CSV table of C-alpha atoms in Angstrom, one decimal:
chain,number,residue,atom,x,y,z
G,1,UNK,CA,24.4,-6.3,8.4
G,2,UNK,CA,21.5,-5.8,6.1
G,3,UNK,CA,18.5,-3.7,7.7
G,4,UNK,CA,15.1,-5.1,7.5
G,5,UNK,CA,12.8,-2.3,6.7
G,6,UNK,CA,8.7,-3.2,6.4
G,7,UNK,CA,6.8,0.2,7.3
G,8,UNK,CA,7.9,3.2,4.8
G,9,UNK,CA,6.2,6.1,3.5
G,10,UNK,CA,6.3,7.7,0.2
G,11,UNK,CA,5.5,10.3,-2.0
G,12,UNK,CA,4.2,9.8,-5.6
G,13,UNK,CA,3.0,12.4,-8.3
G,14,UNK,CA,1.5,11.4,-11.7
G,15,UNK,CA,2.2,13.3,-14.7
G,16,UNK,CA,0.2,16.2,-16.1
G,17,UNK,CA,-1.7,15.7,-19.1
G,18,UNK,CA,-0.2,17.8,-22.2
G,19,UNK,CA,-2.4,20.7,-23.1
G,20,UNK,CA,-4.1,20.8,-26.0
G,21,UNK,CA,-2.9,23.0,-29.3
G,22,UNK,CA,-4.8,26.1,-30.5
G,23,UNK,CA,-3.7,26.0,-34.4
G,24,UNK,CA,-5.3,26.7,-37.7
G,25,UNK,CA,-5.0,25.1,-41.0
G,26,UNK,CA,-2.2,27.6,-43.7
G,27,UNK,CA,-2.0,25.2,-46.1
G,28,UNK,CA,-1.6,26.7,-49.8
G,29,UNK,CA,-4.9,26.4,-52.1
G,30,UNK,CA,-7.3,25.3,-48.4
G,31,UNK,CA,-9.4,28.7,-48.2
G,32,UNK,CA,-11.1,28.8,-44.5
G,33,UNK,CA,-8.7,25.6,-43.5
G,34,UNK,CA,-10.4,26.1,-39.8
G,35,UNK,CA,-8.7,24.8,-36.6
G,36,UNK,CA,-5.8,21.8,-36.5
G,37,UNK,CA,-4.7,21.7,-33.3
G,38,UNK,CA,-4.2,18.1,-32.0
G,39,UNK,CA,-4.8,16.8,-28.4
G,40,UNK,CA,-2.4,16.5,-25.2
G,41,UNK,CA,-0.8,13.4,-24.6
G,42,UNK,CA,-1.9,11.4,-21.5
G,43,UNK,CA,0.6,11.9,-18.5
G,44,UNK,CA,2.4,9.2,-16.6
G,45,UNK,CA,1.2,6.8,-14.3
G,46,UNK,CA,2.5,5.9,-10.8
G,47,UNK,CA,2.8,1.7,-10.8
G,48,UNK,CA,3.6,-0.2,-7.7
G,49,UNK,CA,4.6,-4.0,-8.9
G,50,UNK,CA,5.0,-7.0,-7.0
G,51,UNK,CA,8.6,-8.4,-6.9
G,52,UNK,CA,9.4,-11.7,-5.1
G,53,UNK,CA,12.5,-11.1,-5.2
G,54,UNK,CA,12.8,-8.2,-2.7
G,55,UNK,CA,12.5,-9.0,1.1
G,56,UNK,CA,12.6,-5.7,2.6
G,57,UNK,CA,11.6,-1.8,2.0
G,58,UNK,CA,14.9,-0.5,2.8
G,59,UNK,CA,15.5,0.6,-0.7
G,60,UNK,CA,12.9,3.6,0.5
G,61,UNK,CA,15.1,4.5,3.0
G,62,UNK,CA,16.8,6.7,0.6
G,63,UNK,CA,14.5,7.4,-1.9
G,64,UNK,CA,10.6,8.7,-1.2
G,65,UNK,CA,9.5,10.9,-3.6
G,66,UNK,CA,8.9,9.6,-6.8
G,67,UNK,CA,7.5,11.8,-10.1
G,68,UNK,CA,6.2,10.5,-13.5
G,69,UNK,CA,6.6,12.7,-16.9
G,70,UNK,CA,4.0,14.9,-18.2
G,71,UNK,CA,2.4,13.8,-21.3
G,72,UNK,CA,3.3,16.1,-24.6
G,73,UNK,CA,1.4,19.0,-25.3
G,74,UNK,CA,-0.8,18.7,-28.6
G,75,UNK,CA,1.0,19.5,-32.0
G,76,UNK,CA,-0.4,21.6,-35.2
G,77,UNK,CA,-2.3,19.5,-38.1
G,78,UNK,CA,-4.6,17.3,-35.2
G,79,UNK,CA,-1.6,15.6,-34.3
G,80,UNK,CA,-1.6,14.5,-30.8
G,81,UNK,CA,1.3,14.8,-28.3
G,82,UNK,CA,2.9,11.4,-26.5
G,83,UNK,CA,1.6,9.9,-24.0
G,84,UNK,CA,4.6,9.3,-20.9
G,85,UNK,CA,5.7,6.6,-19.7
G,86,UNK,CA,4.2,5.4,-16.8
G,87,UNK,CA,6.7,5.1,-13.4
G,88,UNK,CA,6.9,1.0,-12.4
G,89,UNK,CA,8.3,0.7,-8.8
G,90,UNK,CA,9.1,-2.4,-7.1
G,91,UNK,CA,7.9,-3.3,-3.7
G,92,UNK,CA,8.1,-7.2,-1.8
G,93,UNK,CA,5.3,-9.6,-2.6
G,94,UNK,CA,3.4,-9.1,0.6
G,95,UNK,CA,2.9,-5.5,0.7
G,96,UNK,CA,0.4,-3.6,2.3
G,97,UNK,CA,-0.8,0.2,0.4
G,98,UNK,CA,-2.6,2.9,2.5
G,99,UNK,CA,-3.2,6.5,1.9
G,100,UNK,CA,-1.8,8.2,4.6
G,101,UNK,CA,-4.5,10.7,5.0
G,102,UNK,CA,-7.5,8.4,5.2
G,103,UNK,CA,-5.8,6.1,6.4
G,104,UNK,CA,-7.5,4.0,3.4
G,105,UNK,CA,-6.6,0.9,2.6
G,106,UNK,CA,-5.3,1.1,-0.8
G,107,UNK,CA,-4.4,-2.7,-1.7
G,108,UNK,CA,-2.0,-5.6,-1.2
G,109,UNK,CA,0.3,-7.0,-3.6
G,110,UNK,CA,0.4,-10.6,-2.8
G,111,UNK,CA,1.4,-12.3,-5.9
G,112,UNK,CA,4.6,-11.7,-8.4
G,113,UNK,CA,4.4,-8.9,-10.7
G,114,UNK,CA,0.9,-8.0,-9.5
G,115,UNK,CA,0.5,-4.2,-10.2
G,116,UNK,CA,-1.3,-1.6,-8.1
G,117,UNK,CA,-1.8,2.2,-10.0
G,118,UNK,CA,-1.7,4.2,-6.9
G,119,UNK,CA,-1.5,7.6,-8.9
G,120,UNK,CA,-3.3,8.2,-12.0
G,121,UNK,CA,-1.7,10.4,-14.7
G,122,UNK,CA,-3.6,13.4,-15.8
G,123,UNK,CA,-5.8,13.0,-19.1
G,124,UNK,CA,-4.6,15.1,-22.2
G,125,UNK,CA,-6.6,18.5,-22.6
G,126,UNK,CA,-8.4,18.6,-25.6
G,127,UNK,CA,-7.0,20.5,-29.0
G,128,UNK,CA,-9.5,23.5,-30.8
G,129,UNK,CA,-10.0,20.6,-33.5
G,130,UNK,CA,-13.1,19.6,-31.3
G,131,UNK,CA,-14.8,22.8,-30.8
G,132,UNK,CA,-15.6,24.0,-34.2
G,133,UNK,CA,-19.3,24.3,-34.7
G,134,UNK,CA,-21.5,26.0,-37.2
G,135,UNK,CA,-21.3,29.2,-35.1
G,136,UNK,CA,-17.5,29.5,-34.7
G,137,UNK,CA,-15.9,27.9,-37.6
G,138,UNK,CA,-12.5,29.0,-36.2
G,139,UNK,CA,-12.9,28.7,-31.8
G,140,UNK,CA,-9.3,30.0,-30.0
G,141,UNK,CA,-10.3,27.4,-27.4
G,142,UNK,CA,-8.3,24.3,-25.8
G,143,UNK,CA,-8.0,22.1,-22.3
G,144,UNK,CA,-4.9,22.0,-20.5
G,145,UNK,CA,-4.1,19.2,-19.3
G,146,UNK,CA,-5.7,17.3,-16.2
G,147,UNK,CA,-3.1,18.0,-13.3
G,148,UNK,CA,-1.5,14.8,-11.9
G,149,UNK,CA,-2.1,13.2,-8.8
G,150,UNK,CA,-0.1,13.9,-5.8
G,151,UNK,CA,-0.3,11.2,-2.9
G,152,UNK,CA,1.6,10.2,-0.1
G,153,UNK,CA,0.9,6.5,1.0
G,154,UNK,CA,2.5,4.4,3.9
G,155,UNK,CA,4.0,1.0,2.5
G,156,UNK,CA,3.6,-2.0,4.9
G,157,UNK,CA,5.2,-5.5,4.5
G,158,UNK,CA,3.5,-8.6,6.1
G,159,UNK,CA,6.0,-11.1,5.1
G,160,UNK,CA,4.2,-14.1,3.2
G,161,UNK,CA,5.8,-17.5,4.9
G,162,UNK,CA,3.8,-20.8,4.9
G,163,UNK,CA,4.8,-21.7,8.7
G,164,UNK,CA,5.3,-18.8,11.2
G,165,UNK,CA,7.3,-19.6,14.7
G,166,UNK,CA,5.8,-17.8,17.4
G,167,UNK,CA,6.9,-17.5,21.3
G,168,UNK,CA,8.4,-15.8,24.0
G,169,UNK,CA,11.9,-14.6,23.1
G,170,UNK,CA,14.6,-16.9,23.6
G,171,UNK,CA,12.5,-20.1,23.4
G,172,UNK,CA,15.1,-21.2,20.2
G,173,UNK,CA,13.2,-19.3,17.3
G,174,UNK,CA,16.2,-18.6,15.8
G,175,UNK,CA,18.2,-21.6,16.4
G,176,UNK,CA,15.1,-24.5,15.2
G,177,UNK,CA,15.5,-21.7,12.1
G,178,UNK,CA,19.2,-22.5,11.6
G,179,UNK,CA,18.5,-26.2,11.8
G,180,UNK,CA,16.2,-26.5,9.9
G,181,UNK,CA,16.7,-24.3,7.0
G,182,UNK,CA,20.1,-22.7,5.6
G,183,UNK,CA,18.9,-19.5,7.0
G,184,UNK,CA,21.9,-18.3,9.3
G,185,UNK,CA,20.0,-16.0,11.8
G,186,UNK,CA,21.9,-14.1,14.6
G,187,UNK,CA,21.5,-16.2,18.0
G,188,UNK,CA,22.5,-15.4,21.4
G,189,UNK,CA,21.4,-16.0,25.5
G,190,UNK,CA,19.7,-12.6,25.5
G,191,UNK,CA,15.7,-11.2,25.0
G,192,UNK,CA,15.2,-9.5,21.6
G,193,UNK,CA,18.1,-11.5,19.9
G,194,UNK,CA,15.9,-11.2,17.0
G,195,UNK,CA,15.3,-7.6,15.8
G,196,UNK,CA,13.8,-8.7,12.9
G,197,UNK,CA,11.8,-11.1,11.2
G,198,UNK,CA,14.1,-14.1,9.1
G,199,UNK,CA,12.9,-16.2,6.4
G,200,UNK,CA,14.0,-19.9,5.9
G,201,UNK,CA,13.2,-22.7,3.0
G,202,UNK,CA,12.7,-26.0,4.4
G,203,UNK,CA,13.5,-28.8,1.7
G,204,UNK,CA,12.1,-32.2,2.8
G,205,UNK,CA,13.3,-35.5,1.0
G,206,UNK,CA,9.6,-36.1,0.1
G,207,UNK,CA,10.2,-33.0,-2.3
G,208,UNK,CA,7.2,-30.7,-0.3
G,209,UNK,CA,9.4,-27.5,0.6
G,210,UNK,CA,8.0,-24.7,2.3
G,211,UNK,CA,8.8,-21.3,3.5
G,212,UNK,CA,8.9,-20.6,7.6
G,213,UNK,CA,9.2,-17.2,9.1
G,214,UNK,CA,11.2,-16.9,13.2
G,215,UNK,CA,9.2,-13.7,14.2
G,216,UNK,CA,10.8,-11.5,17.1
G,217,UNK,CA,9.7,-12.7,20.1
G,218,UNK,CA,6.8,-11.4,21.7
G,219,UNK,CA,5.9,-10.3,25.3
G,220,UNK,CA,2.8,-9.5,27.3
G,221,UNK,CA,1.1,-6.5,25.9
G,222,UNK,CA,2.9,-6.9,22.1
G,223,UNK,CA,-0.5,-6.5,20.8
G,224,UNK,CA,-1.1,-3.0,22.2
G,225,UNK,CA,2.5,-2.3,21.4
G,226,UNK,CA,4.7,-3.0,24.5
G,227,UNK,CA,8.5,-4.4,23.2
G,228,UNK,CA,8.6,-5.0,19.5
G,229,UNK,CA,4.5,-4.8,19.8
G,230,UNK,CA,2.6,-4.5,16.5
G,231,UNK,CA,5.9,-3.9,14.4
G,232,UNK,CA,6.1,-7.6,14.1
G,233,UNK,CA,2.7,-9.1,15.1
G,234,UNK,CA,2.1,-7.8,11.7
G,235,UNK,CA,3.6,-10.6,9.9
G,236,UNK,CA,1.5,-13.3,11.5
G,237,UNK,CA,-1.1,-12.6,9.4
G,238,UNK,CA,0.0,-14.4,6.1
G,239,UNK,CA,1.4,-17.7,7.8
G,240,UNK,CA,-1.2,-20.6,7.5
G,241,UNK,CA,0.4,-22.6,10.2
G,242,UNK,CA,1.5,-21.5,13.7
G,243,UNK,CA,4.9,-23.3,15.3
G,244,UNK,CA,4.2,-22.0,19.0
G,245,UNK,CA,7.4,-23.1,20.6
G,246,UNK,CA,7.5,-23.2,24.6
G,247,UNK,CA,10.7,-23.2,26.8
G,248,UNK,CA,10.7,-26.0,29.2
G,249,UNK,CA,14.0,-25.0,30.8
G,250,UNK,CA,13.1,-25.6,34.6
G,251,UNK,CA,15.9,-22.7,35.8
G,252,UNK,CA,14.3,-20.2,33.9
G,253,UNK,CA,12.3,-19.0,36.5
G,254,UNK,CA,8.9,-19.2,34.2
G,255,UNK,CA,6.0,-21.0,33.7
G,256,UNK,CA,5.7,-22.6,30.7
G,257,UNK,CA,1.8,-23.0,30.3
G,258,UNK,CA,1.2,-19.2,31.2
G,259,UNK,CA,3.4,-18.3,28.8
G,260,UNK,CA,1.9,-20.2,26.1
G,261,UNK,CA,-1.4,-18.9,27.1
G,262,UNK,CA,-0.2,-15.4,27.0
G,263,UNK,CA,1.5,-15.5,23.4
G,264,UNK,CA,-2.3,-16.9,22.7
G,265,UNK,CA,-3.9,-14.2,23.9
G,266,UNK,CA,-1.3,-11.3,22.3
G,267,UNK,CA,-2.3,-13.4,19.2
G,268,UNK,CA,-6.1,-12.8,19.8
G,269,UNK,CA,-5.8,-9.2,20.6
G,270,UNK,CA,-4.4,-8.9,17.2
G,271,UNK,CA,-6.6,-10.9,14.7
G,272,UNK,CA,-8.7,-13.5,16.6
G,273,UNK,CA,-8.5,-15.4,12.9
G,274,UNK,CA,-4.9,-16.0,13.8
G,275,UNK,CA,-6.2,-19.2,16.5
G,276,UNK,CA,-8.4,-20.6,13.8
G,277,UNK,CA,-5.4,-21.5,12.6
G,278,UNK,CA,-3.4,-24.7,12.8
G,279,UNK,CA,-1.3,-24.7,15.9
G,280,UNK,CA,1.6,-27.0,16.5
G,281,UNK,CA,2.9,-26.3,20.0
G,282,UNK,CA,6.1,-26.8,20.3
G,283,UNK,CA,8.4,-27.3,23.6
G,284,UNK,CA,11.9,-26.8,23.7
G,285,UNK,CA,15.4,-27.1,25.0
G,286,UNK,CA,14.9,-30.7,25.9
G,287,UNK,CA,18.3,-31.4,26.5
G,288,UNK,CA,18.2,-29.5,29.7
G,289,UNK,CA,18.2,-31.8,33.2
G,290,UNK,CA,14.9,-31.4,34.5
G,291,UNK,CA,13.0,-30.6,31.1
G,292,UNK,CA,11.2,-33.6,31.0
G,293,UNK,CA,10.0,-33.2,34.3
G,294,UNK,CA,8.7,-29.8,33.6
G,295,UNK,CA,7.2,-30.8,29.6
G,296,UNK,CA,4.9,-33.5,31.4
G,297,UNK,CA,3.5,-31.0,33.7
G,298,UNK,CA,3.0,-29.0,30.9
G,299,UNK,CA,0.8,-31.7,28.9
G,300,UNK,CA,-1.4,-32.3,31.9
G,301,UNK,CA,-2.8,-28.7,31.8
G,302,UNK,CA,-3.0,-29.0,27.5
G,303,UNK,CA,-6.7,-30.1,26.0
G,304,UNK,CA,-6.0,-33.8,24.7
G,305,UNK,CA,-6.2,-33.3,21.3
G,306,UNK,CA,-3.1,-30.5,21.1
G,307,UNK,CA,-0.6,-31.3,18.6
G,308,UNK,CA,2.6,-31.2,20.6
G,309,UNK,CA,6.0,-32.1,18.9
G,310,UNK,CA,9.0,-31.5,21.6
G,311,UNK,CA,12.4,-30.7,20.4
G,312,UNK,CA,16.0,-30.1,20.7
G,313,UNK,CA,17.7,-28.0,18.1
G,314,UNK,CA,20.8,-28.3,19.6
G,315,UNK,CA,20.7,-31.9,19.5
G,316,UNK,CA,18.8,-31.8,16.7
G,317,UNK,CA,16.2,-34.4,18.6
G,318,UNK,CA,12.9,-34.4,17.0
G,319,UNK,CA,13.6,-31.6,14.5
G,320,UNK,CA,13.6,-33.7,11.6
G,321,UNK,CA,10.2,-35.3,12.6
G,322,UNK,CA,8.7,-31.8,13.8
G,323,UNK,CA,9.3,-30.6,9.7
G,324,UNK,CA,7.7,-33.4,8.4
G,325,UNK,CA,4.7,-33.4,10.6
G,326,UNK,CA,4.5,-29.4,9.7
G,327,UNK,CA,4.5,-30.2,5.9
G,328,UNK,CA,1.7,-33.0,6.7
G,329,UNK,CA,-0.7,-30.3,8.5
G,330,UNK,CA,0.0,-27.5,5.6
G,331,UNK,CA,-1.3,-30.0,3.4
G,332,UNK,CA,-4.4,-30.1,4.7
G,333,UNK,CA,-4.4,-26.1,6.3
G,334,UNK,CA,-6.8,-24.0,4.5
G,335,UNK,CA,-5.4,-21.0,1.9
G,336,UNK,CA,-5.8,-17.5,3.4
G,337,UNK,CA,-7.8,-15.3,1.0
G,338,UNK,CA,-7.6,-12.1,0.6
G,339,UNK,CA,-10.0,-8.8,-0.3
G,340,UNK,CA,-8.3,-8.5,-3.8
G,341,UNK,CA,-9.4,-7.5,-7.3
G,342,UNK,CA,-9.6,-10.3,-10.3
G,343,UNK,CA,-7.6,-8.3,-12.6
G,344,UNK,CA,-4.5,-8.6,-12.2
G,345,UNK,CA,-3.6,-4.5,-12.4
G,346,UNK,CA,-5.8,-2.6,-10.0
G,347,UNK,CA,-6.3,0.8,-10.1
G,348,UNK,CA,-7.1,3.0,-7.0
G,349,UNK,CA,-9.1,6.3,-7.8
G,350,UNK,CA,-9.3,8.9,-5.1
G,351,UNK,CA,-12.3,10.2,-4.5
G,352,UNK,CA,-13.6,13.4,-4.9
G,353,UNK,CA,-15.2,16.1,-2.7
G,354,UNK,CA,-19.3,15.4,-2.5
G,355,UNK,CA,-19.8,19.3,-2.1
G,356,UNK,CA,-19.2,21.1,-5.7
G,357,UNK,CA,-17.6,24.3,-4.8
G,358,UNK,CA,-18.1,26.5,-1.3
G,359,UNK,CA,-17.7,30.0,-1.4
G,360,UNK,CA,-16.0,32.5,1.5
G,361,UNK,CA,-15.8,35.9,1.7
G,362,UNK,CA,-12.8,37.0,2.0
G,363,UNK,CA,-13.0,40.8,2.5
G,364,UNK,CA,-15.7,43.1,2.4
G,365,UNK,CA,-15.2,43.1,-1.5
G,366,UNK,CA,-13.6,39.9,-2.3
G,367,UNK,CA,-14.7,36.1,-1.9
G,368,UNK,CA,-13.1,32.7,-2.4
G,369,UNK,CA,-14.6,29.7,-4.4
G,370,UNK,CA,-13.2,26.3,-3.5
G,371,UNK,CA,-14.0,23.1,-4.6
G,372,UNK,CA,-12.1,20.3,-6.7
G,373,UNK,CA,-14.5,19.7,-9.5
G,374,UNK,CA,-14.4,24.3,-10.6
G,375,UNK,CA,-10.8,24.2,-9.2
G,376,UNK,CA,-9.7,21.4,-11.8
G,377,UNK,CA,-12.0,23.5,-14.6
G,378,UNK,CA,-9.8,26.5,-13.8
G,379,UNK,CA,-6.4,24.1,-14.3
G,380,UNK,CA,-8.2,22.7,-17.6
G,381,UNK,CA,-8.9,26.1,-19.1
G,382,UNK,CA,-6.5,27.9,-21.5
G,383,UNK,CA,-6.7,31.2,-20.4
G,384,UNK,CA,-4.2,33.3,-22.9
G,385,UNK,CA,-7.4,33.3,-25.3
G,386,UNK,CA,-10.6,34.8,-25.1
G,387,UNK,CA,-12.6,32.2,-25.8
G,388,UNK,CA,-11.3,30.3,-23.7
G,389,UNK,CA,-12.1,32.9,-20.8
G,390,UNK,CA,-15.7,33.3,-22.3
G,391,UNK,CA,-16.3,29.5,-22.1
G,392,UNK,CA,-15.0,29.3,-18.8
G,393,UNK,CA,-17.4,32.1,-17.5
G,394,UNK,CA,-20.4,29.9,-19.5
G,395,UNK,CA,-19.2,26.8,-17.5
G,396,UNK,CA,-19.2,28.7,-13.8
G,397,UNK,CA,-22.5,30.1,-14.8
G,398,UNK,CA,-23.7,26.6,-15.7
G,399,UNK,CA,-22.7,24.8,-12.3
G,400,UNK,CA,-24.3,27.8,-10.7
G,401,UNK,CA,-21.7,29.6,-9.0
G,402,UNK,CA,-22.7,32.6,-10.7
G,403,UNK,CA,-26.2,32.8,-8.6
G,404,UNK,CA,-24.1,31.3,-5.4
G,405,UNK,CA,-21.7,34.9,-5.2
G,406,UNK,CA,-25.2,36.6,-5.4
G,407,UNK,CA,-26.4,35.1,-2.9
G,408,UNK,CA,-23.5,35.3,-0.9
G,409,UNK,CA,-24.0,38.8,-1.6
G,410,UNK,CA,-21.2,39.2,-4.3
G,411,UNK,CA,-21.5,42.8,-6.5
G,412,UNK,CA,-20.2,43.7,-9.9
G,413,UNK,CA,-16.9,45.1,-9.6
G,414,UNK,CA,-16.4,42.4,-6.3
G,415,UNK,CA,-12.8,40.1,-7.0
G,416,UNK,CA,-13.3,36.3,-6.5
G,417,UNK,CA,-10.4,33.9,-6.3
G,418,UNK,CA,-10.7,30.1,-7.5
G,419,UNK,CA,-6.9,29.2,-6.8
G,420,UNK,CA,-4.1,31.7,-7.9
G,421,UNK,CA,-6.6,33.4,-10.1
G,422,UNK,CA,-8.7,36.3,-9.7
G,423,UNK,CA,-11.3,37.9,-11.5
G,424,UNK,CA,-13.9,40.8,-11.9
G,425,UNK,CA,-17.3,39.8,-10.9
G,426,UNK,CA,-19.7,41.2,-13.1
């Protein structure tokens, strides 16, 4: 049997940009050719595209770490490296993005081949081409590349389905699903028959089809995470009409209007938007002696103006009618919107630390600088050169963290670390 899978999460890491080529002109007859090395290609993005044609994220079951190429390193004569490819994977129309350490979210991919860049490949460090000047005609001085991004993010589907049956379990979810649609859930006499949510086209002669969506059934406290809980309330969201069906089998020992007002309130607790909705209540197992009995108790405690279609799937009684009365109310049923970009490829940038750098002392001689906006200067800078090492010292002196060790009461001949490298502080 095919596992559903709708909560996942993964790892992704961008490319690194190529680093950028330290090369001089030797071209026969070109006296003084100055510097010719070309720029790093751009590194690879991370992609996550929308794909209607996946229900479930249970291909992430096997796979969750997923890498893009680095970009080409920059090539003699100013010719620039490639730029890689970026990495496209597929996820369910429907899905959720968060960044698991903020807990951020990301963005939802609601629509077919909608895209979502989730990890930015690193930008190309910059060849010595660009740093001639009329002081130093012939500069040994290149970027690296930026370093990728390294995320992990949790993956969340909220199935998207027109009509969404809600209810105790039981109630004949899953067999007004079988009758209805050529869905063929598994159905049995026992709580928590379904373990996981099944989808269902409903093809009406008047040509108006429509997707509907049996959710496990629910119980008192689902919405703080008793039984199936928040797992599957989840999936509520995205339905613009609610089939609440009620079981009006008088042996069953329950009460059918407290049940219907507690699956209410588990809907509340969730998303109180849920019961602005469009509600069809639906009673069931009417072919049961005594049902009938019990259903018009049941209307006398309902407001007048509740929609209530009753049913039985097994004889297929009212079925028919309940579908067409469904498409009539998602006619009129208002869109859900939701907090999403125009364009149809968004890009999610992480942001970076307010604080520039921080120092530590790490010893009674050494101290520490931290900080992402020195420590991604440090991964930039071409160190196997000197001027290279001579413009990064002018840079550190220029964001002040020259006067910062002072104060911290750095002395010449101190070490300080910015990542895996050390220096002399002089």
């Amino acid at each position: 049997m095919l596992m559903f899978v709708d909560n996942v999460k993964i790892t992704v890491r961008s490319g690194k940009g190529g680093d950028g080529a330290v090369a001089f002109r030797h071209e026969k007859y070109v006296p003084l050719g100055g510097p010719s090395g070309g720029d790093g290609g751009r590194g690879g993005d991370i992609i996550l595209r929308a794909n209607e044609g996946m229900n479930t994220l249970m291909d992430f079951r096997y796979k969750r770490i997923f890498k893009a190429q680095p970009g080409q390193n920059g090539q003699i004569k100013g010719m620039y490296g490639h730029k890689a490819d970026p990495v496209y994977i597929n996820v369910p129309t429907g899905t959720s993005v968060y960044d698991v350490e903020s807990g951020r979210l990301i963005g939802d991919l609601i629509e077919n081949n909608q895209e979502l860049v989730v990890a930015k490949g690193g930008d190309g460090g910059r060849g010595n081409i660009h740093f001639a000047n009329s002081k130093n005609q012939a500069p040994e001085v290149a970027e690296n590349g930026e370093p990728g991004q390294e995320k992990v993010i949790k993956l969340e589907l909220k199935l998207i389905a027109d009509v969404g049956l809600v209810g105790f379990p039981s109630v004949g979810k899953s067999t007004l699903l079988s009758v209805s649609t050529s869905a063929k859930p598994k159905i049995a006499a026992y709580h928590f028959t379904t373990l996981s949510p099944n989808l269902g086209m409903v093809r009406l002669e008047s040509g108006r089809d429509f997707v509907i969506a049996d959710l496990p059934g629910l119980i008192e406290g689902a919405s703080n995470g008793v039984g199936l809980g928040i797992q599957f309330l989840r999936h509520v969201e995205r339905t613009r009409v609610i089939l609440h069906l009620v079981d009006m089998d008088p042996n069953n020992g329950r009460d059918p209007y407290e049940d219907y007002l507690a699956i209410r309130k588990e809907l509340g607790n969730y998303d109180e938007n849920v019961l602005k909705r469009p509600e069809v209540i639906v009673p069931t197992k009417l072919d049961i002696s005594g049902s009938e009995e019990r259903l018009a108790e049941f209307k006398e405690k309902l407001p007048e103006d509740a929609d209530i279609f009753p049913i039985s799937s097994i004889q297929h009684t009212g079925v028919k009618a309940l579908m067409n009365h469904t498409s009539e109310v998602l006619s009129k049923a208002e869109p859900i919107h939701f907090d999403v970009q125009e364009d149809e490829t968004k890009e999610y940038n992480y942001e970076p630390e307010k604080k520039a750098f921080t120092i530590e002392k790490d010893g009674e001689h050494s101290f520490v600088v931290k900080g992402a906006k020195v420590e991604l200067l440090l991964q930039r800078t071409n160190l196997d050169h000197q001027d290279g090492i001579m413009r990064f010292a002018r840079q550190l002196k220029s964001m002040g963290i020259e006067d910062a060790l002072i104060d911290a009461g750095a002395e010449s001949g101190d070490s300080v670390t910015i990542l895996d490298f050390t220096f002399e502080f002089i």
